């Protein structure tokens, strides 16, 4: 879920007429979008079902799994999930 960032919408009504503030906030919108994308990626990588390449590699490192070059993300995800559930607490 990528959040649409529009900082100008957070300005109080009495500050909206000032073009300098609006221009500065519009220039900062891409930076805030980048932060939201990074946070979203971090959140998704905490779970096996939504982890991307980086997230799965972290799980594999923790569990001592070495993926093959021919493995797809789903195969790697299944291998991590099976290793995760094979040991009882």
PDB file of C-alpha atoms in Angstrom:
ATOM      1  CA  UNK A   1       0.000   0.000   0.000  1.00  0.00           C
ATOM      2  CA  UNK A   2       1.753   3.122  -1.216  1.00  0.00           C
ATOM      3  CA  UNK A   3       0.453   6.201   0.468  1.00  0.00           C
ATOM      4  CA  UNK A   4      -0.269   9.255  -1.663  1.00  0.00           C
ATOM      5  CA  UNK A   5       1.586  12.066   0.070  1.00  0.00           C
ATOM      6  CA  UNK A   6       0.285  15.621  -0.291  1.00  0.00           C
ATOM      7  CA  UNK A   7       1.778  17.894   2.341  1.00  0.00           C
ATOM      8  CA  UNK A   8      -0.107  20.949   1.098  1.00  0.00           C
ATOM      9  CA  UNK A   9      -3.357  19.377   2.300  1.00  0.00           C
ATOM     10  CA  UNK A  10      -2.003  19.583   5.879  1.00  0.00           C
ATOM     11  CA  UNK A  11      -1.608  23.362   5.781  1.00  0.00           C
ATOM     12  CA  UNK A  12      -4.054  25.343   7.905  1.00  0.00           C
ATOM     13  CA  UNK A  13      -6.474  27.448   5.840  1.00  0.00           C
ATOM     14  CA  UNK A  14      -4.837  30.779   6.667  1.00  0.00           C
ATOM     15  CA  UNK A  15      -1.490  29.588   5.198  1.00  0.00           C
ATOM     16  CA  UNK A  16      -2.816  28.268   1.887  1.00  0.00           C
ATOM     17  CA  UNK A  17      -2.517  31.614   0.023  1.00  0.00           C
ATOM     18  CA  UNK A  18       1.283  31.688   0.521  1.00  0.00           C
ATOM     19  CA  UNK A  19       2.773  30.261  -2.659  1.00  0.00           C
ATOM     20  CA  UNK A  20       6.265  29.903  -1.158  1.00  0.00           C
ATOM     21  CA  UNK A  21       5.033  27.434   1.448  1.00  0.00           C
ATOM     22  CA  UNK A  22       3.043  25.467  -1.097  1.00  0.00           C
ATOM     23  CA  UNK A  23       6.031  25.281  -3.452  1.00  0.00           C
ATOM     24  CA  UNK A  24       8.331  24.097  -0.668  1.00  0.00           C
ATOM     25  CA  UNK A  25       5.860  21.443   0.446  1.00  0.00           C
ATOM     26  CA  UNK A  26       5.291  20.233  -3.112  1.00  0.00           C
ATOM     27  CA  UNK A  27       9.055  19.851  -3.461  1.00  0.00           C
ATOM     28  CA  UNK A  28       9.147  17.719  -0.296  1.00  0.00           C
ATOM     29  CA  UNK A  29       6.361  15.358  -1.432  1.00  0.00           C
ATOM     30  CA  UNK A  30       8.733  12.962  -3.297  1.00  0.00           C
ATOM     31  CA  UNK A  31      10.923  12.632  -0.203  1.00  0.00           C
ATOM     32  CA  UNK A  32       7.956  11.696   1.951  1.00  0.00           C
ATOM     33  CA  UNK A  33       6.768   9.241  -0.715  1.00  0.00           C
ATOM     34  CA  UNK A  34      10.211   7.585  -0.628  1.00  0.00           C
ATOM     35  CA  UNK A  35      10.014   7.274   3.160  1.00  0.00           C
ATOM     36  CA  UNK A  36       6.538   5.713   2.965  1.00  0.00           C
ATOM     37  CA  UNK A  37       7.742   3.236   0.331  1.00  0.00           C
ATOM     38  CA  UNK A  38      10.705   2.251   2.524  1.00  0.00           C
ATOM     39  CA  UNK A  39       8.456   1.777   5.562  1.00  0.00           C
ATOM     40  CA  UNK A  40       6.011  -0.289   3.501  1.00  0.00           C
ATOM     41  CA  UNK A  41       8.842  -2.498   2.215  1.00  0.00           C
ATOM     42  CA  UNK A  42      10.158  -2.937   5.755  1.00  0.00           C
ATOM     43  CA  UNK A  43       6.711  -3.937   7.004  1.00  0.00           C
ATOM     44  CA  UNK A  44       6.153  -6.417   4.154  1.00  0.00           C
ATOM     45  CA  UNK A  45       9.545  -8.040   4.747  1.00  0.00           C
ATOM     46  CA  UNK A  46       8.618  -8.921   8.322  1.00  0.00           C
ATOM     47  CA  UNK A  47       6.261 -11.656   7.105  1.00  0.00           C
ATOM     48  CA  UNK A  48       7.054 -14.709   4.980  1.00  0.00           C
ATOM     49  CA  UNK A  49       3.931 -14.401   2.859  1.00  0.00           C
ATOM     50  CA  UNK A  50       4.776 -10.867   1.670  1.00  0.00           C
ATOM     51  CA  UNK A  51       8.578 -10.821   1.800  1.00  0.00           C
ATOM     52  CA  UNK A  52      10.477  -9.822  -1.323  1.00  0.00           C
ATOM     53  CA  UNK A  53      13.952 -10.948  -2.432  1.00  0.00           C
ATOM     54  CA  UNK A  54      15.698  -9.017   0.348  1.00  0.00           C
ATOM     55  CA  UNK A  55      13.317 -10.176   3.071  1.00  0.00           C
ATOM     56  CA  UNK A  56      13.583 -13.818   2.077  1.00  0.00           C
ATOM     57  CA  UNK A  57      17.372 -13.605   2.014  1.00  0.00           C
ATOM     58  CA  UNK A  58      17.308 -12.341   5.600  1.00  0.00           C
ATOM     59  CA  UNK A  59      15.082 -15.248   6.692  1.00  0.00           C
ATOM     60  CA  UNK A  60      17.371 -17.686   4.874  1.00  0.00           C
ATOM     61  CA  UNK A  61      20.463 -16.231   6.542  1.00  0.00           C
ATOM     62  CA  UNK A  62      18.934 -16.591   9.999  1.00  0.00           C
ATOM     63  CA  UNK A  63      17.941 -20.197   9.312  1.00  0.00           C
ATOM     64  CA  UNK A  64      21.117 -21.236   7.529  1.00  0.00           C
ATOM     65  CA  UNK A  65      19.424 -21.922   4.189  1.00  0.00           C
ATOM     66  CA  UNK A  66      21.420 -21.475   0.990  1.00  0.00           C
ATOM     67  CA  UNK A  67      19.117 -20.903  -2.009  1.00  0.00           C
ATOM     68  CA  UNK A  68      19.912 -22.274  -5.442  1.00  0.00           C
ATOM     69  CA  UNK A  69      20.272 -19.915  -8.384  1.00  0.00           C
ATOM     70  CA  UNK A  70      17.322 -21.575 -10.105  1.00  0.00           C
ATOM     71  CA  UNK A  71      14.880 -21.184  -7.190  1.00  0.00           C
ATOM     72  CA  UNK A  72      11.916 -18.883  -7.625  1.00  0.00           C
ATOM     73  CA  UNK A  73      10.672 -16.685  -4.804  1.00  0.00           C
ATOM     74  CA  UNK A  74       7.830 -19.106  -4.105  1.00  0.00           C
ATOM     75  CA  UNK A  75      10.189 -22.081  -3.850  1.00  0.00           C
ATOM     76  CA  UNK A  76      12.425 -20.153  -1.488  1.00  0.00           C
ATOM     77  CA  UNK A  77       9.394 -19.057   0.550  1.00  0.00           C
ATOM     78  CA  UNK A  78       8.191 -22.679   0.848  1.00  0.00           C
ATOM     79  CA  UNK A  79      11.643 -23.853   1.940  1.00  0.00           C
ATOM     80  CA  UNK A  80      11.842 -21.178   4.645  1.00  0.00           C
ATOM     81  CA  UNK A  81       8.302 -21.921   5.808  1.00  0.00           C
ATOM     82  CA  UNK A  82       9.006 -25.647   6.077  1.00  0.00           C
ATOM     83  CA  UNK A  83      12.225 -25.039   8.032  1.00  0.00           C
ATOM     84  CA  UNK A  84      10.374 -22.576  10.277  1.00  0.00           C
ATOM     85  CA  UNK A  85       7.692 -25.114  11.205  1.00  0.00           C
ATOM     86  CA  UNK A  86       9.842 -28.244  11.525  1.00  0.00           C
ATOM     87  CA  UNK A  87      11.157 -27.389  14.996  1.00  0.00           C
ATOM     88  CA  UNK A  88       8.781 -27.261  17.905  1.00  0.00           C
ATOM     89  CA  UNK A  89       9.365 -24.724  20.671  1.00  0.00           C
TER      90      UNK A  89
END
